[in-house]
PDB file of C-alpha atoms and ligand atoms in Angstrom:
ATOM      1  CA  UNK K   1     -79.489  69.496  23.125  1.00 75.00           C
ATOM      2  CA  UNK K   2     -77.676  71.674  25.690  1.00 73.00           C
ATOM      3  CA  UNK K   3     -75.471  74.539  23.956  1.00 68.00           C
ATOM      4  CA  UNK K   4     -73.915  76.944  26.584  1.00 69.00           C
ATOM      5  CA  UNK K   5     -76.774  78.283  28.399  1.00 81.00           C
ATOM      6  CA  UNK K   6     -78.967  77.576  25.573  1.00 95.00           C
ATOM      7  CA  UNK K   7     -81.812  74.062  25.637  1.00 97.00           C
ATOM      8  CA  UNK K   8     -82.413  73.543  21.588  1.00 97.00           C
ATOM      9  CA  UNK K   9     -86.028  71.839  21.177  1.00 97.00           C
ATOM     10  CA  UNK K  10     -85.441  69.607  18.397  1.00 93.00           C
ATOM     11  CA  UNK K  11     -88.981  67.830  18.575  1.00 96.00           C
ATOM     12  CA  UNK K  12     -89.930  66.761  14.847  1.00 98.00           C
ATOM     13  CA  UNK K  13     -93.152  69.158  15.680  1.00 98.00           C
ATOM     14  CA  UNK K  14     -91.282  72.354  16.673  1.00 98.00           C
ATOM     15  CA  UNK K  15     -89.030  71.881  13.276  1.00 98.00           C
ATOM     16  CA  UNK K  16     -91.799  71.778  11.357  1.00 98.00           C
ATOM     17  CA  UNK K  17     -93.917  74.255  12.577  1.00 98.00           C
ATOM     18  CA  UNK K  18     -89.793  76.065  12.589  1.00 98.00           C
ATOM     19  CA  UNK K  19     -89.640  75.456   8.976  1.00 98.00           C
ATOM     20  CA  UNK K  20     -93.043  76.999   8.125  1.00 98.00           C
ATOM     21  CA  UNK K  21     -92.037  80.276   9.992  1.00 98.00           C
ATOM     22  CA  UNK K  22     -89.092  80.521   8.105  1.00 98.00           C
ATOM     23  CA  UNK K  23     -90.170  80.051   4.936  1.00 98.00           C
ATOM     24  CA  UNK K  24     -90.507  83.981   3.286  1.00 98.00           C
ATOM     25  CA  UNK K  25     -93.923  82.611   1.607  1.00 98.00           C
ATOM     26  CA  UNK K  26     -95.375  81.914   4.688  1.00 98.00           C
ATOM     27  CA  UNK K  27     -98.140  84.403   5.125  1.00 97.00           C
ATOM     28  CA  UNK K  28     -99.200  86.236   7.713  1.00 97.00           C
ATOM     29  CA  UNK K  29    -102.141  84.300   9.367  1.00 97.00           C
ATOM     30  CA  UNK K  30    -100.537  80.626   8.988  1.00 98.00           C
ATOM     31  CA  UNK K  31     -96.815  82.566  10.625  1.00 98.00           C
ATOM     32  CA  UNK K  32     -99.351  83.101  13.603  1.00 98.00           C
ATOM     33  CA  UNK K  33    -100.657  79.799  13.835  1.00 98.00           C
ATOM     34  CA  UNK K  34     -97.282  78.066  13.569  1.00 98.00           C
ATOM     35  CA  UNK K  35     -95.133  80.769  15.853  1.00 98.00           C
ATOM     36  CA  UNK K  36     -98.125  80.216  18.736  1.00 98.00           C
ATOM     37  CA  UNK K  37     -97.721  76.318  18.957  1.00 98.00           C
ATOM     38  CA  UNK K  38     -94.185  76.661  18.311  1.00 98.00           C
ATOM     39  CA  UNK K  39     -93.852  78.859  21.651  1.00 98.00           C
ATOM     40  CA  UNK K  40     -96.374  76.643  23.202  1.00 98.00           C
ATOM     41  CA  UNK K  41     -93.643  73.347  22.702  1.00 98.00           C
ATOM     42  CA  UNK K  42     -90.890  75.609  23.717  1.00 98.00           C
ATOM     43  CA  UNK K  43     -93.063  76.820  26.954  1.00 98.00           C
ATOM     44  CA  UNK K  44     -93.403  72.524  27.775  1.00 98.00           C
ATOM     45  CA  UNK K  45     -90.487  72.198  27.661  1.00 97.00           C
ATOM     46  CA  UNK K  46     -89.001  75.044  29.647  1.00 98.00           C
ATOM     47  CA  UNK K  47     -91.435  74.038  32.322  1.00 98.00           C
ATOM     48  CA  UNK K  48     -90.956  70.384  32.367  1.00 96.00           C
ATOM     49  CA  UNK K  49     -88.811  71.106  35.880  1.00 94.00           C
ATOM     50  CA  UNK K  50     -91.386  73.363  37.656  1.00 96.00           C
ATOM     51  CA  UNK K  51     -92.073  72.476  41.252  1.00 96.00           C
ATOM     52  CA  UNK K  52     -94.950  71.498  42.419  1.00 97.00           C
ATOM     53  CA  UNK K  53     -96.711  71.682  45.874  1.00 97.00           C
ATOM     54  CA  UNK K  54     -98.784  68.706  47.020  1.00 98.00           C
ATOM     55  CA  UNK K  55    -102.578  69.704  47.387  1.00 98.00           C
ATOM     56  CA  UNK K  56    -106.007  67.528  47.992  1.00 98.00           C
ATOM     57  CA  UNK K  57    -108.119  67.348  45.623  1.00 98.00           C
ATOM     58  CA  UNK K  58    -112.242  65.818  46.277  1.00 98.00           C
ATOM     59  CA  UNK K  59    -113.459  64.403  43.084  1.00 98.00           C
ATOM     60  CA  UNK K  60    -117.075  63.900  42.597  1.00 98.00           C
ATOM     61  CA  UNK K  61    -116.452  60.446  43.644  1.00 98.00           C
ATOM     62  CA  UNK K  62    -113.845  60.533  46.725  1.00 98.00           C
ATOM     63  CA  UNK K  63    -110.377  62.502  47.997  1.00 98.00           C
ATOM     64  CA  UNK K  64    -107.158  62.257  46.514  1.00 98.00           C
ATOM     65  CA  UNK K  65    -103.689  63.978  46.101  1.00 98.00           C
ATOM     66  CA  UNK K  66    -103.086  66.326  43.307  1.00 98.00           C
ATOM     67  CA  UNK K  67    -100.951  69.332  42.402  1.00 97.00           C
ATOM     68  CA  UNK K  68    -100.174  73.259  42.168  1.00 96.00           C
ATOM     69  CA  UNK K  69     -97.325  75.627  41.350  1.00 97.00           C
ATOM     70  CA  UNK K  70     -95.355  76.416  44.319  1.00 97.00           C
ATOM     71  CA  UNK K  71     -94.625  79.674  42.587  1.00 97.00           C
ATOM     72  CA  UNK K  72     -96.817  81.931  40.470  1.00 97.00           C
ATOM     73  CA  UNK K  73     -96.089  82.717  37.103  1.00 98.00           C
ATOM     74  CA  UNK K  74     -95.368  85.489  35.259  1.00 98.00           C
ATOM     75  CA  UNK K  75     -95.244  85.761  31.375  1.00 98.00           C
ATOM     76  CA  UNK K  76     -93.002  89.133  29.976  1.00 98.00           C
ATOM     77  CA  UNK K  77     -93.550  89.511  26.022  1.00 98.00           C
ATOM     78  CA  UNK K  78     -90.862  91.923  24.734  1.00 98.00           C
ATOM     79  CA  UNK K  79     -93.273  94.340  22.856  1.00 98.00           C
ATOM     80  CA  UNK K  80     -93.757  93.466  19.755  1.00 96.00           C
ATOM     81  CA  UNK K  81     -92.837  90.323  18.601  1.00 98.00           C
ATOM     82  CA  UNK K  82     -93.200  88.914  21.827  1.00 98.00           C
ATOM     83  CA  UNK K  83     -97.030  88.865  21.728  1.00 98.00           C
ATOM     84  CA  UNK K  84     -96.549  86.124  19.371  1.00 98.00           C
ATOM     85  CA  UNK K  85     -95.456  84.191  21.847  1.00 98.00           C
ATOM     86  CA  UNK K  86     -98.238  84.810  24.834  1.00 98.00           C
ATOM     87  CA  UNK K  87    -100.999  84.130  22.128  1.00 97.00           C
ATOM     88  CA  UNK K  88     -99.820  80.946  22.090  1.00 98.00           C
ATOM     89  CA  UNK K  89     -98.431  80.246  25.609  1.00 98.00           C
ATOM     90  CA  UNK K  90    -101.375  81.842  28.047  1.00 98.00           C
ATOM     91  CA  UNK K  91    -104.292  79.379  26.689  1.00 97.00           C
ATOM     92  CA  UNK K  92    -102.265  76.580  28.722  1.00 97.00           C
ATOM     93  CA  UNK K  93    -101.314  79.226  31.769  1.00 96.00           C
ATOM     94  CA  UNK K  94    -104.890  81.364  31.955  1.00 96.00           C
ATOM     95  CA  UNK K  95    -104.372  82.663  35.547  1.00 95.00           C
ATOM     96  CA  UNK K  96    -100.873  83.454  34.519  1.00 97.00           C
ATOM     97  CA  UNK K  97     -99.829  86.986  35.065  1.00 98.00           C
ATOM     98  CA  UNK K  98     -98.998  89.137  32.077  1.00 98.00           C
ATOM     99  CA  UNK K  99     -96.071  91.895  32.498  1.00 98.00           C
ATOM    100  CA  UNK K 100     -94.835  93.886  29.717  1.00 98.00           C
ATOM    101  CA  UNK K 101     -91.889  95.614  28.848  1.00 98.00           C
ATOM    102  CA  UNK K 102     -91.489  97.797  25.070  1.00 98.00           C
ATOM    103  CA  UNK K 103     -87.832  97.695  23.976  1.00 98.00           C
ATOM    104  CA  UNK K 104     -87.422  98.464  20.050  1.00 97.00           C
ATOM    105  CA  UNK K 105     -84.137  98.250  18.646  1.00 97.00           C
ATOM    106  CA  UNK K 106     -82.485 100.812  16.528  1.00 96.00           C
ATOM    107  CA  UNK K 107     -82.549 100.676  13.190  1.00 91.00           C
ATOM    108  CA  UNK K 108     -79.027 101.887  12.578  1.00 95.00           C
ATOM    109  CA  UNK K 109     -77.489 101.027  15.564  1.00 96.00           C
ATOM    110  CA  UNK K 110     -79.345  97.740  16.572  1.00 97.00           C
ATOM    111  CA  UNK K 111     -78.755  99.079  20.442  1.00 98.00           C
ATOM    112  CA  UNK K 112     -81.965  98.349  22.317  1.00 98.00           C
ATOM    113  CA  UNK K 113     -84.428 101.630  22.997  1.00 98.00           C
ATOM    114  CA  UNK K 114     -86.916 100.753  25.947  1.00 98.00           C
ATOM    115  CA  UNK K 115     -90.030 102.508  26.313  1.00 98.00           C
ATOM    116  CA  UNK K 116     -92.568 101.097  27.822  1.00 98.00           C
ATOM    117  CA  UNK K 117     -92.658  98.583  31.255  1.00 98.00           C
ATOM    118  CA  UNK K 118     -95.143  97.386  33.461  1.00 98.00           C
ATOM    119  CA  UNK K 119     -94.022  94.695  35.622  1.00 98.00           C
ATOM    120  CA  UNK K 120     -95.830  93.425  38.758  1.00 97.00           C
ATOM    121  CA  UNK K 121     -95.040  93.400  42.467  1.00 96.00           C
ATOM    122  CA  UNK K 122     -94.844  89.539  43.019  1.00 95.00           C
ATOM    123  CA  UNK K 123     -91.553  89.218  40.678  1.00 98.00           C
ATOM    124  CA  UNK K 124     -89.499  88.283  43.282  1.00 98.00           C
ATOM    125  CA  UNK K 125     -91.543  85.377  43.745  1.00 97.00           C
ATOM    126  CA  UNK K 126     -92.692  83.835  40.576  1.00 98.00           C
ATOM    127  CA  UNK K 127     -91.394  81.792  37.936  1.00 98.00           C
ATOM    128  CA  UNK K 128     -90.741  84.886  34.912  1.00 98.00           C
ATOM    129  CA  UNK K 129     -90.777  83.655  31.077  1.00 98.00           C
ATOM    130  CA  UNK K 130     -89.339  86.610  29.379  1.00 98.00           C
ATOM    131  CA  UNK K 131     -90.220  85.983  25.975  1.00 98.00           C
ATOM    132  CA  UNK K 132     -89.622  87.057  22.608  1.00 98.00           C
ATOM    133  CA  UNK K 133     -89.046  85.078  19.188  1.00 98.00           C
ATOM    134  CA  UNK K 134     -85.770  86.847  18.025  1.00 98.00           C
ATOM    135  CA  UNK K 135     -82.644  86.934  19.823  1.00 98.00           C
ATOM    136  CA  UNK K 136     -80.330  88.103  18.047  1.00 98.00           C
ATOM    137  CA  UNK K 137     -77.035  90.726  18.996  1.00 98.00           C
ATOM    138  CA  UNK K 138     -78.712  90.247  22.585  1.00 98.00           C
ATOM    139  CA  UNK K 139     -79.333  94.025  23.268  1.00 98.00           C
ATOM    140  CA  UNK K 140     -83.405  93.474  23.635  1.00 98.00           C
ATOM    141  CA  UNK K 141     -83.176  90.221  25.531  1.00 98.00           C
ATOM    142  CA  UNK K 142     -80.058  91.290  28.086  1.00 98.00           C
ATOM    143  CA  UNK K 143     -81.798  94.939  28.906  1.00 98.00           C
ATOM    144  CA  UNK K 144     -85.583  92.752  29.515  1.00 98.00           C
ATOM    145  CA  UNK K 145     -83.381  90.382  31.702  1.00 98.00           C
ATOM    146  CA  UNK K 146     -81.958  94.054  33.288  1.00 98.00           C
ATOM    147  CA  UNK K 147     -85.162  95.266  34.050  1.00 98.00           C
ATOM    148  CA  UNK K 148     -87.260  92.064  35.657  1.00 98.00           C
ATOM    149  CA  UNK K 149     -83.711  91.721  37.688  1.00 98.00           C
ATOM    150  CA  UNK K 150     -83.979  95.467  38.991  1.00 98.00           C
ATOM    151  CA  UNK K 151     -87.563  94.978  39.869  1.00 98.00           C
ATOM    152  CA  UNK K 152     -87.064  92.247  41.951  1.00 98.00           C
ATOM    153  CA  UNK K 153     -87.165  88.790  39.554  1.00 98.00           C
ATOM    154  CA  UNK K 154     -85.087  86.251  40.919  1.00 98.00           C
ATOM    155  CA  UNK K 155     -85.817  83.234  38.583  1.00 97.00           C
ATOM    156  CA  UNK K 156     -86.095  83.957  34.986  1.00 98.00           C
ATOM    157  CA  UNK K 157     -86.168  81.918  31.791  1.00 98.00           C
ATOM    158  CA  UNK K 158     -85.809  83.231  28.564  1.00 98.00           C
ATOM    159  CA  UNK K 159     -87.867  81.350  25.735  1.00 98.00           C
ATOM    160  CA  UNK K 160     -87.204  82.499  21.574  1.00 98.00           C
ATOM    161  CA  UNK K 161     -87.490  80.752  18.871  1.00 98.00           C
ATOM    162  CA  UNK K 162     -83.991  81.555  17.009  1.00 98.00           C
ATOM    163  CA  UNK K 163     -81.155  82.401  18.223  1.00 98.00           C
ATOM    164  CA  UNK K 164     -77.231  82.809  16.813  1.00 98.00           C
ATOM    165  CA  UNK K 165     -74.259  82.293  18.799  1.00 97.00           C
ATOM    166  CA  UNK K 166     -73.797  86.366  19.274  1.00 97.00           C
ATOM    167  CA  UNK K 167     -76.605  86.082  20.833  1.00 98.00           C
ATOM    168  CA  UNK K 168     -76.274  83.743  23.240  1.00 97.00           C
ATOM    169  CA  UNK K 169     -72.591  85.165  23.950  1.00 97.00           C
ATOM    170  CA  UNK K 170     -74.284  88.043  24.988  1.00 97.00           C
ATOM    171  CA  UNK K 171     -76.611  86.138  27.636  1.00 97.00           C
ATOM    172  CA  UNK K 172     -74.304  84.469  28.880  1.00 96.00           C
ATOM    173  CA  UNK K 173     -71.399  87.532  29.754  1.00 96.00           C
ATOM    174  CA  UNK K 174     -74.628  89.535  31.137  1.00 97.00           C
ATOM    175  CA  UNK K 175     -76.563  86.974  32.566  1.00 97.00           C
ATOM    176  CA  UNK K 176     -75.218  83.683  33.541  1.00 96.00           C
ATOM    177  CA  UNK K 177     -78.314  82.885  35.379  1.00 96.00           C
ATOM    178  CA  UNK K 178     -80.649  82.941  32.745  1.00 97.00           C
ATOM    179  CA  UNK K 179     -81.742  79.885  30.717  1.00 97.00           C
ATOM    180  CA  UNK K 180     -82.998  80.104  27.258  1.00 98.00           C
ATOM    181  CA  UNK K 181     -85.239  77.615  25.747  1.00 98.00           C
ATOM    182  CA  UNK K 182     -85.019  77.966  21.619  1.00 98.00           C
ATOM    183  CA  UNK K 183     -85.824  75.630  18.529  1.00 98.00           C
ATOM    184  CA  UNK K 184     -82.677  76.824  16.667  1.00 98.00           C
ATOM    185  CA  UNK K 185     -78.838  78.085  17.204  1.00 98.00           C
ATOM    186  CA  UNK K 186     -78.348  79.838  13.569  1.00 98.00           C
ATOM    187  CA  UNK K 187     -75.280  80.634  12.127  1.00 98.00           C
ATOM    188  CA  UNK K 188     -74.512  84.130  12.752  1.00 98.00           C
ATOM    189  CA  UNK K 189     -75.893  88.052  12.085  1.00 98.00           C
ATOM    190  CA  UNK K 190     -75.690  89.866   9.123  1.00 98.00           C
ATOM    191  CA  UNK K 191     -74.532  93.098   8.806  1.00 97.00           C
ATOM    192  CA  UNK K 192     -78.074  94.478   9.564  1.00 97.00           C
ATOM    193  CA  UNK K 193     -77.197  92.490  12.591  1.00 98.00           C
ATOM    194  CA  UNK K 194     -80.546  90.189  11.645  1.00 98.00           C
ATOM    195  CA  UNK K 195     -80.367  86.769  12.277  1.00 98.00           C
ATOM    196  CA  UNK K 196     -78.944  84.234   8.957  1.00 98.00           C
ATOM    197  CA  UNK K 197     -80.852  82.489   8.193  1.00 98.00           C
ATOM    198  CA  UNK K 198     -83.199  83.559  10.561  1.00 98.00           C
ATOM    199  CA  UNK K 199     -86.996  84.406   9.490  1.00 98.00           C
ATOM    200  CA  UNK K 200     -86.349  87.922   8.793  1.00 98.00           C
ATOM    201  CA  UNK K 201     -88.260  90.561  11.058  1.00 98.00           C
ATOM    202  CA  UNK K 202     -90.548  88.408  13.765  1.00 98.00           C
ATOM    203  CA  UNK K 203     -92.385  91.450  14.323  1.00 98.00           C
ATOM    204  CA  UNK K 204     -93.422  92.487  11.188  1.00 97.00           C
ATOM    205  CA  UNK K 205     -94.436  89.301   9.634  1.00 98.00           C
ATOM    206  CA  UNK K 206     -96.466  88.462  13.078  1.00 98.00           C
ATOM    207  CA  UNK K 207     -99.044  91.393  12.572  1.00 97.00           C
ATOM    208  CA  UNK K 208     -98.311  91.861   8.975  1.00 96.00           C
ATOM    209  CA  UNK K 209     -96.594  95.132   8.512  1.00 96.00           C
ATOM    210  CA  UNK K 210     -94.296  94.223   6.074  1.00 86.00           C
TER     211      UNK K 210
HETATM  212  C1  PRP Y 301     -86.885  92.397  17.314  1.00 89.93           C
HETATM  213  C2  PRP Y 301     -87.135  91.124  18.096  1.00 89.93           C
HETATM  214  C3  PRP Y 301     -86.341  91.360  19.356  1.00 89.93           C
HETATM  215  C4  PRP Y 301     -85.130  92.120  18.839  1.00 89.93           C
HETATM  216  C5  PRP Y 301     -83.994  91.146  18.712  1.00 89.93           C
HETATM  217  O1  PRP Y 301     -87.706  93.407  17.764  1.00 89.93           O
HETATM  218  O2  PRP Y 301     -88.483  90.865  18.327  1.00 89.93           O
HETATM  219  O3  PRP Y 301     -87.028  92.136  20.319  1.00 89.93           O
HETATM  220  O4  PRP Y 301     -85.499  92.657  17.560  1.00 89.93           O
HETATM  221  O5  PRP Y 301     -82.826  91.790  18.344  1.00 89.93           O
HETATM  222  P1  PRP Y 301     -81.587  91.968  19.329  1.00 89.93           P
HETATM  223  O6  PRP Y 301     -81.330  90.647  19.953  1.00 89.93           O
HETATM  224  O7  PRP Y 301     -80.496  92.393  18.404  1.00 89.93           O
HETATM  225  O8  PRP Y 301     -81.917  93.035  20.332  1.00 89.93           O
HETATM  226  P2  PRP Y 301     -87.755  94.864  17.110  1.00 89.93           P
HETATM  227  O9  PRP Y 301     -86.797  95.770  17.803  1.00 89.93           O
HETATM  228  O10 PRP Y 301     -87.629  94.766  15.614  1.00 89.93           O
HETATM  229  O11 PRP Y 301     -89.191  95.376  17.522  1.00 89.93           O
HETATM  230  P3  PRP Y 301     -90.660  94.857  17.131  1.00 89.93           P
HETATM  231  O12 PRP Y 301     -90.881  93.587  17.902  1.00 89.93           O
HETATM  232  O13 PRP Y 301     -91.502  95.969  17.596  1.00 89.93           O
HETATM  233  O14 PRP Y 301     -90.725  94.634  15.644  1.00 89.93           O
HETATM  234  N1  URA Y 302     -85.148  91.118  14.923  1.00 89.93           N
HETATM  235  C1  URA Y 302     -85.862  90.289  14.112  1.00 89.93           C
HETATM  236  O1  URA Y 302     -87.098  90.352  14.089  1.00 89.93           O
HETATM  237  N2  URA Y 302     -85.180  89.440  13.327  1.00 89.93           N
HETATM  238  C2  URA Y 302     -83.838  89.343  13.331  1.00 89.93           C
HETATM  239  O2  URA Y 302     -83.272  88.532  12.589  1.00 89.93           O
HETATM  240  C3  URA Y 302     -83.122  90.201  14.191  1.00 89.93           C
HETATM  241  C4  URA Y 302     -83.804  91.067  14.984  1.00 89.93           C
END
């Protein structure tokens, strides 16, 4: 289903494993399990378009055609929560490579703080997956999409699990360009500005620090 800029995954699989991450009795280790095949369904389906480049291929028994990427990739968690997401993704990607960029958002004002990046010199020509489970007023996911842009990225797909429409607004006035891949549209933010009904703080239930 195509909302705005926004592709919702509505596999049976990805709303169960959806459900389980929601759910506030959902420990620690199975929120892992479930948010890493989640984001691996979501990363399937984001790259069901890639193109390919025709290659040859000799199999033990004689030559035939078979396939690359015609662009590398590059995976960008958004430090934390983000890691979440690569733990399940890289397994399918291993010669991916892995960029990072730290952005933690305010606790009073919910404005995104950056402060850490390390992005590679091929951006401007690989396929970028800026990912991160929670988007939410926007802030963390526009400034990521700020910072590949400014380093050169030129084709970049966001991929989070939940998302609300503030959210997406804010995508969409920033960065037009951007596709994001998600499981859910939710109703709206709090006044926390956390998502409702969301799964409460991504971060925190990922490596258990809540
Ligand atoms: C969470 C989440 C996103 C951001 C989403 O991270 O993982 O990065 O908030 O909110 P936004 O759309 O309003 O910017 P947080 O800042 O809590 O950091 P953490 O991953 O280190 O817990
Ligand atoms: N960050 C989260 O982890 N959850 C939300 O609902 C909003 C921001």
């Amino acid at each position: 289903m195509r909302v705005m800029q926004a592709v919702v995954i509505q596999h049976p699989l990805a709303q169960c494993h959806l459900a389980a991450i929601r759910a506030a009795a959902t420990p620690s280790h199975q929120f892992r399990r479930h948010l890493n095949l989640l984001a691996r369904m979501l990363f399937l389906e984001a790259t069901r378009e890639l193109t390919l480049q025709e290659t040859t291929v000799q199999t033990p028994v004689a030559e035939t055609k078979g396939a690359i990427l015609a662009r590398p990739m590059v995976f960008v968690p958004i430090l934390r929560a983000g890691l979440g997401m690569l733990d399940g993704i890289l397994p399918l990607m291993p010669d991916a490579t892995v960029a990072h960029v730290g952005i933690k958002r305010d606790e009073g004002t919910a404005l995104p703080q950056p402060y850490y990046a390390n992005l590679p010199a091929n951006l401007a020509s690989a396929e970028v997956f800026l990912l991160d489970p929670m988007l939410a007023t926007g802030g963390s996911a526009c400034e990521g999409v700020r910072q590949l842009k400014a380093a050169g990225a030129r084709k970049i797909t966001m991929i989070c699990v939940v998302t609300c429409p503030e959210g997406l607004a804010a995508m969409e006035k920033a960065h037009p360009d951007v596709p994001v891949y998600t499981a859910a549209i939710d109703q709206g933010l709090n006044e926390r500005c956390y998502i409702v009904p969301g799964l409460g703080d991504a971060g925190d239930r990922y490596f258990g620090t809540c």
